[in-house]
CSV table of C-alpha atoms and ligand atoms in Angstrom, one decimal:
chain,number,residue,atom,x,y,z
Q,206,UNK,CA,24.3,3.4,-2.5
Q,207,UNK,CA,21.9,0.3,-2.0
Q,208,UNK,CA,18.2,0.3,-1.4
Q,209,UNK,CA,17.2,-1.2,2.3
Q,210,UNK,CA,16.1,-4.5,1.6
Q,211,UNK,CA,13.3,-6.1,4.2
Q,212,UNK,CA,11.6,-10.1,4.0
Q,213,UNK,CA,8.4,-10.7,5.0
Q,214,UNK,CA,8.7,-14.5,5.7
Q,215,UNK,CA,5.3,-15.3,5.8
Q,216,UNK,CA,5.1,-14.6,1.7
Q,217,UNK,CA,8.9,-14.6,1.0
Q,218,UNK,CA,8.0,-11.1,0.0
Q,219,UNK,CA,10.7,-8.8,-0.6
Q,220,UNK,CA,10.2,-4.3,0.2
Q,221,UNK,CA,12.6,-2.2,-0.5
Q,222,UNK,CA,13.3,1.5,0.9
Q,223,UNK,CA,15.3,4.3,-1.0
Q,224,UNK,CA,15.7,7.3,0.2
Q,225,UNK,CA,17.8,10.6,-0.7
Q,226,UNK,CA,20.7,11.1,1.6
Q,227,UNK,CA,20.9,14.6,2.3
Q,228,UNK,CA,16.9,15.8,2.2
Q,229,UNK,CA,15.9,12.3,3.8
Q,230,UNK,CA,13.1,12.3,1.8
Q,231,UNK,CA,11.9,8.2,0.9
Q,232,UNK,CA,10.3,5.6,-1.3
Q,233,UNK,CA,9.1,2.1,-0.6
Q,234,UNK,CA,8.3,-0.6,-2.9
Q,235,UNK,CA,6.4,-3.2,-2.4
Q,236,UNK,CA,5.1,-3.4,1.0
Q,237,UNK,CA,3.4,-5.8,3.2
Q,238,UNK,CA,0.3,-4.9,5.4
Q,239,UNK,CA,2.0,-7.5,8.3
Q,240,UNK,CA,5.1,-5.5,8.6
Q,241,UNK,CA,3.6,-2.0,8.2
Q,242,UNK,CA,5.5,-1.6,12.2
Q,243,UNK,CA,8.5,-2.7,10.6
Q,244,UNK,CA,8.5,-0.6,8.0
Q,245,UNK,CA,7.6,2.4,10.7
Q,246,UNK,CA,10.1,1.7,12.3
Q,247,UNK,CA,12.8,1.1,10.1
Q,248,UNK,CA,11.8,4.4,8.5
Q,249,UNK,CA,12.1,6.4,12.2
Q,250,UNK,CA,15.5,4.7,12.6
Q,251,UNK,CA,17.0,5.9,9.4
Q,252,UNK,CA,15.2,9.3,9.8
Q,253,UNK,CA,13.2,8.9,6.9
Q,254,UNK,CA,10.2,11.3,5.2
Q,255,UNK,CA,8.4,8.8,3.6
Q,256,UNK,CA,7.0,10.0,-0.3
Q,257,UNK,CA,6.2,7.1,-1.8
Q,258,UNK,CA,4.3,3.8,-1.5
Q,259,UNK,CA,4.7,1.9,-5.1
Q,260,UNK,CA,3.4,-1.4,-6.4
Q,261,UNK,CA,5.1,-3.1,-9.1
Q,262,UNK,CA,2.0,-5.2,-9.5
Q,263,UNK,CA,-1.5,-6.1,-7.6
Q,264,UNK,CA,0.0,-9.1,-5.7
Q,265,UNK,CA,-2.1,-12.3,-5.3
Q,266,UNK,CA,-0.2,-13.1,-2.2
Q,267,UNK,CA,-0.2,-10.7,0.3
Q,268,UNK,CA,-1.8,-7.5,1.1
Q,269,UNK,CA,0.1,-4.4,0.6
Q,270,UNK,CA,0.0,-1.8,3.7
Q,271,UNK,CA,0.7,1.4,0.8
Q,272,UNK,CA,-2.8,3.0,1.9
Q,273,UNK,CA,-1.7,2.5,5.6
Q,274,UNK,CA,1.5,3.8,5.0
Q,275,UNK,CA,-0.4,7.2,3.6
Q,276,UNK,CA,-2.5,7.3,6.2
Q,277,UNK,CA,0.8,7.3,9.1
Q,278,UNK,CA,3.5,8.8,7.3
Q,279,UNK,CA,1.4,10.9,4.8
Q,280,UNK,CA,3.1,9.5,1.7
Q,281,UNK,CA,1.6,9.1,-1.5
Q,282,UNK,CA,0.2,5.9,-3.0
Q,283,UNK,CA,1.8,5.4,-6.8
Q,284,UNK,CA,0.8,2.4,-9.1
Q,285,UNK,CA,1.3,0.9,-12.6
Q,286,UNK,CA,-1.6,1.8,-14.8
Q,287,UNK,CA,-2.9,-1.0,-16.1
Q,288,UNK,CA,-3.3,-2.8,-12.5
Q,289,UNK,CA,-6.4,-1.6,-12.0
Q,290,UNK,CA,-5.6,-0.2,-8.1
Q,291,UNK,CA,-8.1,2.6,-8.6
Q,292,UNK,CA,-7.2,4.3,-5.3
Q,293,UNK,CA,-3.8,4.6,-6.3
Q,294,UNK,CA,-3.0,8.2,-6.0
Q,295,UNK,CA,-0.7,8.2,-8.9
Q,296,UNK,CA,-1.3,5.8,-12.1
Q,297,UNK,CA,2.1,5.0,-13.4
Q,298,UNK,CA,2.8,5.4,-17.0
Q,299,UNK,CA,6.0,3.3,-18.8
Q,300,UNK,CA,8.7,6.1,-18.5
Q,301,UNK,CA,7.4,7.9,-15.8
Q,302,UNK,CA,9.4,9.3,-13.0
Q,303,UNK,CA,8.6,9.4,-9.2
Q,304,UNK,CA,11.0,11.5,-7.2
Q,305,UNK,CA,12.7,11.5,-4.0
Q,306,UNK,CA,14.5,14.6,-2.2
Q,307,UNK,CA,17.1,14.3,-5.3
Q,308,UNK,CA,17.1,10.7,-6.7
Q,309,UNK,CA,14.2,9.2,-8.6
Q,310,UNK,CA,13.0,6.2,-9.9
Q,311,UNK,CA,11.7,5.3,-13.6
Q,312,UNK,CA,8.9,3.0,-14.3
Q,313,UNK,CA,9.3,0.5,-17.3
Q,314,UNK,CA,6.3,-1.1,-18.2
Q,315,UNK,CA,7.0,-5.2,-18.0
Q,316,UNK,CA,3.7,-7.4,-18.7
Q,317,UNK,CA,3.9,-10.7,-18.5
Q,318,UNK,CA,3.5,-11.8,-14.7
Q,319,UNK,CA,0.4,-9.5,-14.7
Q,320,UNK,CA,-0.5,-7.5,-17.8
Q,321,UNK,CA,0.2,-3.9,-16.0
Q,322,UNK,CA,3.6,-5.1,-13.9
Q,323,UNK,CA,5.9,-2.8,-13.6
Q,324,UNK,CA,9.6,-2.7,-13.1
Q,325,UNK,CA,11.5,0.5,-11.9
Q,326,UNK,CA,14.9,1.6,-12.3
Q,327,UNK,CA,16.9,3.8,-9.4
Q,328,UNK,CA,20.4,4.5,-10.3
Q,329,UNK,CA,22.5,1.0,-11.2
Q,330,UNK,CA,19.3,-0.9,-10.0
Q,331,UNK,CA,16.1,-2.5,-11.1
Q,332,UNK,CA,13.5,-3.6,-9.1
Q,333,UNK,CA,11.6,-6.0,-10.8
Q,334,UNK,CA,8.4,-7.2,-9.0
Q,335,UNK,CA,7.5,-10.6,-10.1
Q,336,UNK,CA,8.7,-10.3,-13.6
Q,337,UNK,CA,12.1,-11.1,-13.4
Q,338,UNK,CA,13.1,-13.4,-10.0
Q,339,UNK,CA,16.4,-15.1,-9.3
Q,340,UNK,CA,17.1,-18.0,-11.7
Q,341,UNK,CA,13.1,-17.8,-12.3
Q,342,UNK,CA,10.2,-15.7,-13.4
Q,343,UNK,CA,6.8,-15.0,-12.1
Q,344,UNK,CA,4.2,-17.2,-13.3
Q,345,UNK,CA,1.8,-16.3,-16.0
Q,346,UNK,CA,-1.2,-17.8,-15.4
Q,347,UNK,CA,-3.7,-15.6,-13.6
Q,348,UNK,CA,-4.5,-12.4,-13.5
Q,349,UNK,CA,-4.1,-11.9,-17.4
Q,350,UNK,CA,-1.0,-13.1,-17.2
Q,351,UNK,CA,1.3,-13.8,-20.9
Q,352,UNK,CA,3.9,-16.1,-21.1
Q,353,UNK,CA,4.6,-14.5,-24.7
Q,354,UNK,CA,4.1,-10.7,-23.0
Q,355,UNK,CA,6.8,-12.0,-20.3
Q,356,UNK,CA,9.3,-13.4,-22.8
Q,357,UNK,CA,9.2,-9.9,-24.5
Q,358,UNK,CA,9.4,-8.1,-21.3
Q,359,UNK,CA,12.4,-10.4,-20.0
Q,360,UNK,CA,14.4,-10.2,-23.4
Q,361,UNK,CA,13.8,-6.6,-24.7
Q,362,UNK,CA,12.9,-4.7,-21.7
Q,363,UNK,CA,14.9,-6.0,-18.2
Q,364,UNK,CA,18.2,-7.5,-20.2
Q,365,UNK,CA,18.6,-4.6,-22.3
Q,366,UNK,CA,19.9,-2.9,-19.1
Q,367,UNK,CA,23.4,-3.0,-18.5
Q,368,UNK,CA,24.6,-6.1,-17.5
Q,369,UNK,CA,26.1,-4.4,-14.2
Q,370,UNK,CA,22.8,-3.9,-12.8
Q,371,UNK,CA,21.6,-4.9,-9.8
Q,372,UNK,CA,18.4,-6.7,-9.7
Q,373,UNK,CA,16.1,-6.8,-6.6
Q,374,UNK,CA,13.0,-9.3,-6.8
Q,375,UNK,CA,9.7,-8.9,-5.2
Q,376,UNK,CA,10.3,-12.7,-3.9
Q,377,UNK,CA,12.7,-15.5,-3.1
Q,378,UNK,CA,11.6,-18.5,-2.2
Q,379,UNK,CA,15.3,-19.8,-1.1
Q,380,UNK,CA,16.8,-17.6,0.8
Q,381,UNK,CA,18.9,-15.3,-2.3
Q,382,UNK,CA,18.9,-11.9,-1.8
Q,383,UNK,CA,20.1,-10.2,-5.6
Q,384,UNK,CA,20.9,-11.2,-8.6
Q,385,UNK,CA,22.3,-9.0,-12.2
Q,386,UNK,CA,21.3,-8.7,-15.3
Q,387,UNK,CA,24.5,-9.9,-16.7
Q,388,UNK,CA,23.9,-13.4,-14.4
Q,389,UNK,CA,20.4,-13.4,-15.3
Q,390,UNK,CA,20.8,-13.2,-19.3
Q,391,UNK,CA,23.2,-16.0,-19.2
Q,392,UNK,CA,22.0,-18.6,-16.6
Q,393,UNK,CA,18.6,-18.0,-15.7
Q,394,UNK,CA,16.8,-21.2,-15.9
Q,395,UNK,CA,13.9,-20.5,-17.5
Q,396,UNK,CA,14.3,-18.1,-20.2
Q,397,UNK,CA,18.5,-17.7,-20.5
Q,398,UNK,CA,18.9,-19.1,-24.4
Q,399,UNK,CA,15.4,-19.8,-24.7
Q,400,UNK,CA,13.5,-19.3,-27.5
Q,401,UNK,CA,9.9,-18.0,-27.0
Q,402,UNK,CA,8.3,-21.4,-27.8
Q,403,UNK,CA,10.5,-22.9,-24.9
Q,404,UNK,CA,9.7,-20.6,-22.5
Q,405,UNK,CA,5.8,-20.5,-23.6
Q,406,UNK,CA,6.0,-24.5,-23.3
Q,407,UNK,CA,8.2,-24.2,-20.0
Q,408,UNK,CA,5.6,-21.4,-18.5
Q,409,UNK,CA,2.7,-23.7,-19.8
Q,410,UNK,CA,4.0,-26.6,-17.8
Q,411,UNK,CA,4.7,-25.3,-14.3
Q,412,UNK,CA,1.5,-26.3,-13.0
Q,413,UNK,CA,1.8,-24.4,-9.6
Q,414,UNK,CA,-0.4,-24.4,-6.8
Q,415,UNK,CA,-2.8,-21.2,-6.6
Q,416,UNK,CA,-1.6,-18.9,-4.1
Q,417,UNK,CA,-3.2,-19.6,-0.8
Q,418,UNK,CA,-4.4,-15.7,-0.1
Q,419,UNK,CA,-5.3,-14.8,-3.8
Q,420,UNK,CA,-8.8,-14.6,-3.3
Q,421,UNK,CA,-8.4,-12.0,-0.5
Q,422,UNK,CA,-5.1,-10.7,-1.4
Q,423,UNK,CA,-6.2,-9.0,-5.2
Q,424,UNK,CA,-9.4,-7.4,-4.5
Q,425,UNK,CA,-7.5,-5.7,-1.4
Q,426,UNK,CA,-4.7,-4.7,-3.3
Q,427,UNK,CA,-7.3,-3.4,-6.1
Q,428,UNK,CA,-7.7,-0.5,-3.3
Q,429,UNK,CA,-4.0,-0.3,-1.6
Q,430,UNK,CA,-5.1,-2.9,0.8
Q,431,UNK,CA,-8.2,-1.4,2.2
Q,432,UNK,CA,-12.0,-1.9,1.5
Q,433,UNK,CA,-12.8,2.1,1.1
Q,434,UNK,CA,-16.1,2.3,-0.5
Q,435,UNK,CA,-17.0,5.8,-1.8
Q,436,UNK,CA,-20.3,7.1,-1.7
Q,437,UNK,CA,-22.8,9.0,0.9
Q,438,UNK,CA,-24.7,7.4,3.8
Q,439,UNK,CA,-27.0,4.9,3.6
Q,440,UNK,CA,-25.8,1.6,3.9
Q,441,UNK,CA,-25.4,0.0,0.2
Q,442,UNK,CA,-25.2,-3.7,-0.3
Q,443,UNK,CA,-21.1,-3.1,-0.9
Q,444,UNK,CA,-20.9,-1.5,2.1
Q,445,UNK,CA,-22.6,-3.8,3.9
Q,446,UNK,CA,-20.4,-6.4,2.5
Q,447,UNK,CA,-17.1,-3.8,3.6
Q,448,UNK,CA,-18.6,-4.2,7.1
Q,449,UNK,CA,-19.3,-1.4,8.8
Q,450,UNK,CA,-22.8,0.8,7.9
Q,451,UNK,CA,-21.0,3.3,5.9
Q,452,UNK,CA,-18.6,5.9,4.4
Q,453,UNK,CA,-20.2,9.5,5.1
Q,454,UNK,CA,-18.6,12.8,4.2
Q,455,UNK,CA,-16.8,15.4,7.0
Q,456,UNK,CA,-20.3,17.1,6.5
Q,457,UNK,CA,-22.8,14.7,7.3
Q,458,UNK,CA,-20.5,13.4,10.1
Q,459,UNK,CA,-20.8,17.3,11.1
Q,460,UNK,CA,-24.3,17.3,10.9
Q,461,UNK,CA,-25.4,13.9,12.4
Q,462,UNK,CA,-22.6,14.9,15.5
Q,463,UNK,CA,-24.6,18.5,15.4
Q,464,UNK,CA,-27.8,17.1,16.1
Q,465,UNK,CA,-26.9,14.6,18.6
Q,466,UNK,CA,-27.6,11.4,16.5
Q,467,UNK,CA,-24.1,10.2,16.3
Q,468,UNK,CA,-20.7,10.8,18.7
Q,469,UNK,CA,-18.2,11.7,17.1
Q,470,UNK,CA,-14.7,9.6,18.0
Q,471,UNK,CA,-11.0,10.6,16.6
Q,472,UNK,CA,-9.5,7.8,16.4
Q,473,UNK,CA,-5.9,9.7,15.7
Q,474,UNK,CA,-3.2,9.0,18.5
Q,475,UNK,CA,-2.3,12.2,20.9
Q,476,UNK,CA,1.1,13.3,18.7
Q,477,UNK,CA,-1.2,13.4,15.6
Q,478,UNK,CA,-3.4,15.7,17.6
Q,479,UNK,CA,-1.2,17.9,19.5
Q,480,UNK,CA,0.5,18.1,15.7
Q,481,UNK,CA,-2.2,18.7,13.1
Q,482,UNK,CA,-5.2,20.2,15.1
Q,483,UNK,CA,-8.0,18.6,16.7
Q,484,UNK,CA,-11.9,18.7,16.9
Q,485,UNK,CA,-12.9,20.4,20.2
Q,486,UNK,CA,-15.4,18.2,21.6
Q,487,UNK,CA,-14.4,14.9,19.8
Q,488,UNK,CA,-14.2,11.5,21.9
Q,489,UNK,CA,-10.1,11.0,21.6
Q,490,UNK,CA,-9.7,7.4,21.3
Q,491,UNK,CA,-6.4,6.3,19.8
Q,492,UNK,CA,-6.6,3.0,17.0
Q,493,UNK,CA,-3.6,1.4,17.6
Q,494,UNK,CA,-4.7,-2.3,15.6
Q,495,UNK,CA,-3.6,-3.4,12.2
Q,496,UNK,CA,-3.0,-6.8,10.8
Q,497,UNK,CA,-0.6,-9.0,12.9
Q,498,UNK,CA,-1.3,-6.8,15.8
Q,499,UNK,CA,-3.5,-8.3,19.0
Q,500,UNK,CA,-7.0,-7.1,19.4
Q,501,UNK,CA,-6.8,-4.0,22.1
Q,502,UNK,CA,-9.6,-4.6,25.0
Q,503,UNK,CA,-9.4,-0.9,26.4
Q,504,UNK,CA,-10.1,0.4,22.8
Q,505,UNK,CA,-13.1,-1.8,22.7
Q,506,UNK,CA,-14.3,-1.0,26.2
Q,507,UNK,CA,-14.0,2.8,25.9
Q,508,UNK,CA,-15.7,3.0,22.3
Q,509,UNK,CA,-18.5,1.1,23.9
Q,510,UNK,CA,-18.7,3.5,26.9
Q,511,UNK,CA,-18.5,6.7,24.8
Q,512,UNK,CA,-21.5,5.7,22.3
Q,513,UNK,CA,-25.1,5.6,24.1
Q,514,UNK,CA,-27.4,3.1,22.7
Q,515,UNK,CA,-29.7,4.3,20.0
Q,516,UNK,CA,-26.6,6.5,18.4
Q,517,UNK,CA,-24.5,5.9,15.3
Q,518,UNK,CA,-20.9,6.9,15.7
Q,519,UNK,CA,-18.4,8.9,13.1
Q,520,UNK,CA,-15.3,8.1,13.2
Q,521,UNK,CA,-12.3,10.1,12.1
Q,522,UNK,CA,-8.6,9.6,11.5
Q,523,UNK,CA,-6.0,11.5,9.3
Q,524,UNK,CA,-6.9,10.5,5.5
Q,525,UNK,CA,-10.0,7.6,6.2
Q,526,UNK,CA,-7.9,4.6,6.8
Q,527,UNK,CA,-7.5,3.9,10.3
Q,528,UNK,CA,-11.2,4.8,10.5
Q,529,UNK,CA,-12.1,2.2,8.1
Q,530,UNK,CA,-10.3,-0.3,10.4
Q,531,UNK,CA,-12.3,1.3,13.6
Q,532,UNK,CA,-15.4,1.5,12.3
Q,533,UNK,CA,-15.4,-2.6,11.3
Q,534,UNK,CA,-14.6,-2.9,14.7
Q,535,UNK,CA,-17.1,-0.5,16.2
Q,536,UNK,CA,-19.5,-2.6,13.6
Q,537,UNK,CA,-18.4,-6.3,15.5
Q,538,UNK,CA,-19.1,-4.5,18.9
Q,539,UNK,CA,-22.8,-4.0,18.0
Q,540,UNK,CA,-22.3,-0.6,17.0
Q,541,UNK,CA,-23.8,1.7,13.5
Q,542,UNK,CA,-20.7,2.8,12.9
Q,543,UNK,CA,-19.7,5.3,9.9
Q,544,UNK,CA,-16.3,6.3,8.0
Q,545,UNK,CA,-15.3,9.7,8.0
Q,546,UNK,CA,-14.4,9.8,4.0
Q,547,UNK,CA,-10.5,11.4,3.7
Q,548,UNK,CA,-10.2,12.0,7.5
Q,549,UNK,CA,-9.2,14.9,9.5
Q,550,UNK,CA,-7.0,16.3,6.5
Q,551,UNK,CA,-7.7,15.0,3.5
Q,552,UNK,CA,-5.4,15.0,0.5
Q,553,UNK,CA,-5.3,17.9,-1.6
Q,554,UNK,CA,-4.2,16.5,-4.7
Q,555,UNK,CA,-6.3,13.1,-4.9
Q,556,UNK,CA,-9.2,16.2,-4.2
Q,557,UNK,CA,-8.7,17.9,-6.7
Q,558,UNK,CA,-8.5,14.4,-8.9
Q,559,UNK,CA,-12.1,13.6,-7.4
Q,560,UNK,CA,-13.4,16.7,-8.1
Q,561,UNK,CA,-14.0,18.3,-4.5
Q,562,UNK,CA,-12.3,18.9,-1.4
Q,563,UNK,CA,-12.1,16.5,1.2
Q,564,UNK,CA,-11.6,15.6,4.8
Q,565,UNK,CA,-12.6,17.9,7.7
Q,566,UNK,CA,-10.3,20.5,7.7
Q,567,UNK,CA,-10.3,21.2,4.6
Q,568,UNK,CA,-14.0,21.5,4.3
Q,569,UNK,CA,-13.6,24.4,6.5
Q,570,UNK,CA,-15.9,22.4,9.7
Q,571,UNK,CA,-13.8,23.4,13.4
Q,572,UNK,CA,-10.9,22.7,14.6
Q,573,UNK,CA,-8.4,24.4,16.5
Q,574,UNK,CA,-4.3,24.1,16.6
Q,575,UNK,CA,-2.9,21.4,19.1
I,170,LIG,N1,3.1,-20.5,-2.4
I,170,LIG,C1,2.8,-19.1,-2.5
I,170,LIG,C2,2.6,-18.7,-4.0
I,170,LIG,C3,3.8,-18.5,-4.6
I,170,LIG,C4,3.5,-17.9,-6.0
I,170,LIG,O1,2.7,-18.4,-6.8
I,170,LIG,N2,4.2,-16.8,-6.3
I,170,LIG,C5,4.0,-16.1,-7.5
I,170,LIG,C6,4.3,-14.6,-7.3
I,170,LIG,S1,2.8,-13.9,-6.6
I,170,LIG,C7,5.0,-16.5,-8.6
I,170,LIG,O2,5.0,-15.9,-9.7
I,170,LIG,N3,5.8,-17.5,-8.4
I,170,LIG,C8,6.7,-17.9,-9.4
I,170,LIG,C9,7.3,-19.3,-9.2
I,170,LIG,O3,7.0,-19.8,-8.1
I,170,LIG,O4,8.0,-19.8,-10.0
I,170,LIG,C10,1.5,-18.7,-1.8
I,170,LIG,O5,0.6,-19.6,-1.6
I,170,LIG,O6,1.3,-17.6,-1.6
I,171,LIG,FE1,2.9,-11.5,-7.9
């Protein structure tokens, strides 16, 4: 069985999706806020549950789409430990498993590229993020990055698989698809027969441009590749910054909506609704924009009609993604607009995490079956 392999060219960016045959049920790796309709669709066409959205690393050259994967597909976000990608809802541990209908993948921690990269295992496969490319490595030098931590991860961790194994890469710059361990051991270029004083001196040398999205591209990934500020209303100087007024609560949304200061707009598309439950009395106003995607006029124009001047507006979507995205937009159109925290259903587990239940239904505020 092989993983789905998909290229983003833009960042010669490789994702992959597994899934279990009989139960469906999937895991992506890796993916890319610019193909998040790919990946939608590539998942409808196979019939896939999505479970799953892992980072081997917090990239420097793209944004991931894994918290806009939760938010359509309600899949879980998973990430190595050490990255720092706070929202993550799992934090990965070296040895731990993530599962799949049947199958499962194992993390291995393998620092070098980053200090918490990760590469995960799935069967006779590796997927190695940046640490271990074809013929090449991933640089060491940002983002804590170790040439020495990389030689060790290379030589001890990755080719003490068996030589069989497939290896999948987070990039290629060329065009290659796959490599092996067995090819890798013997002819990669910079760390085959290598001592670790070679490859220190070779990793020292490369002198590689900086990525030309780094400065966007980490702090985005830091949060699965949104700007989600937590907090209660009031507009901080970080949420000023996010751009929009504010992240409020299903409660205050309830209560502002309540007492007429704020209109209250579901930004969830008509399936969602007619599936999960909706709020009687909501403006419905479906957000159908993410990155790569033309700016939608009749979204604009209808937002704008539904909020009378002097009121804020709430706005809610499944898990507090898309709202995010809305509520910037709603900001740029002259409106105070507010993030619904955790949406219309919130997430059970990363609640319990927190420390309190989230998201309007499961604060108990109304809503009634599609
Ligand atoms: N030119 C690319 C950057 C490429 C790059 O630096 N890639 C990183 C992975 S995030 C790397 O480790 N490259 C290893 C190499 O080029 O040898 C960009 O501007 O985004
Ligand atoms: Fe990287």
């Amino acid at each position: 069985m092989q993983p789905i392999q998909l290229f983003d060219p833009a960042s010669s960016t490789y994702t992959y999706i597994l899934f279990d045959e009989a139960s469906r049920e999937a895991l992506i790796v890796d993916p890319v806020d610019e193909q998040l309709e790919r990946d939608l669709a590539t998942l409808r066409q196979y019939g896939l549950k999505l479970q799953w959205a892992v980072e081997t690393h917090a990239h420097a050259d793209h944004i991931t789409s894994a918290a806009l994967l939760a938010e359509h597909t309600g899949a879980k976000t998973a990430a190595p430990a050490g990255c720092g990608i706070g929202t993550a809802a799992v934090q990965l541990a070296h040895g731990d498993t993530l599962a799949f209908g049947a199958e499962s993948i194992r993390a291995l921690h393998t620092p070098g590229h980053t200090s918490g990269s990760m590469s995960f295992t799935w069967r006779d496969h590796v997927f190695t993020g940046d640490t271990l490319l074809i013929g090449g490595c991933g640089r060491t030098d940002f983002q804590s990055g170790s040439a020495e931590d990389l030689y060790r991860s290379l030589t001890q961790v990755l080719f003490a698989l068996p030589d069989a194994t497939t290896v999948w890469p987070a990039h290629d710059y060329q065009g290659r698809t796959r490599t092996t361990i067995g090819t890798e051991k013997t002819s990669n270029a910079r760390v085959a027969g290598k001592t670790l004083a070679e490859f220190v001196a070779t990793m020292d040398g490369l002198n590689l441009p900086r990525p030309r999205r780094i400065d966007e591209a980490v702090p985005a990934n830091l949060s699965s590749g949104v700007h989600h500020d937590a907090g209660s209303a009031g507009a901080t100087a970080a949420q000023a910054a996010a751009g929009y007024a504010g992240d409020v609560s299903a409660e205050l949304a309830f209560a502002w909506w309540q007492a007429g200061e704020a209109v209250l707009v579901d930004v969830r598309t008509d399936a969602e609704r007619e599936w999960v439950g909706f709020v009687p009395g909501a403006v419905a106003l479906a957000w159908k924009q993410w990155p790569g995607m033309a700016m939608n006029p009749q979204f604009d124009a209808d937002l704008k009609a539904a909020v009378p001047a002097g009121k804020k507006v709430v706005l809610l979507c499944r898990s507090g993604v898309r709202s995010v995205a809305a509520a910037k937009r709603a900001t740029e159109l002259g409106l105070e607009a507010y993030n619904i925290l955790e949406g219309f259903e919130g997430d059970p587990d990363a609640n319990a995490q927190r420390g309190h239940r989230g998201g309007w239904r499961l604060r108990g505020l109304p809503w009634r079956q599609g």
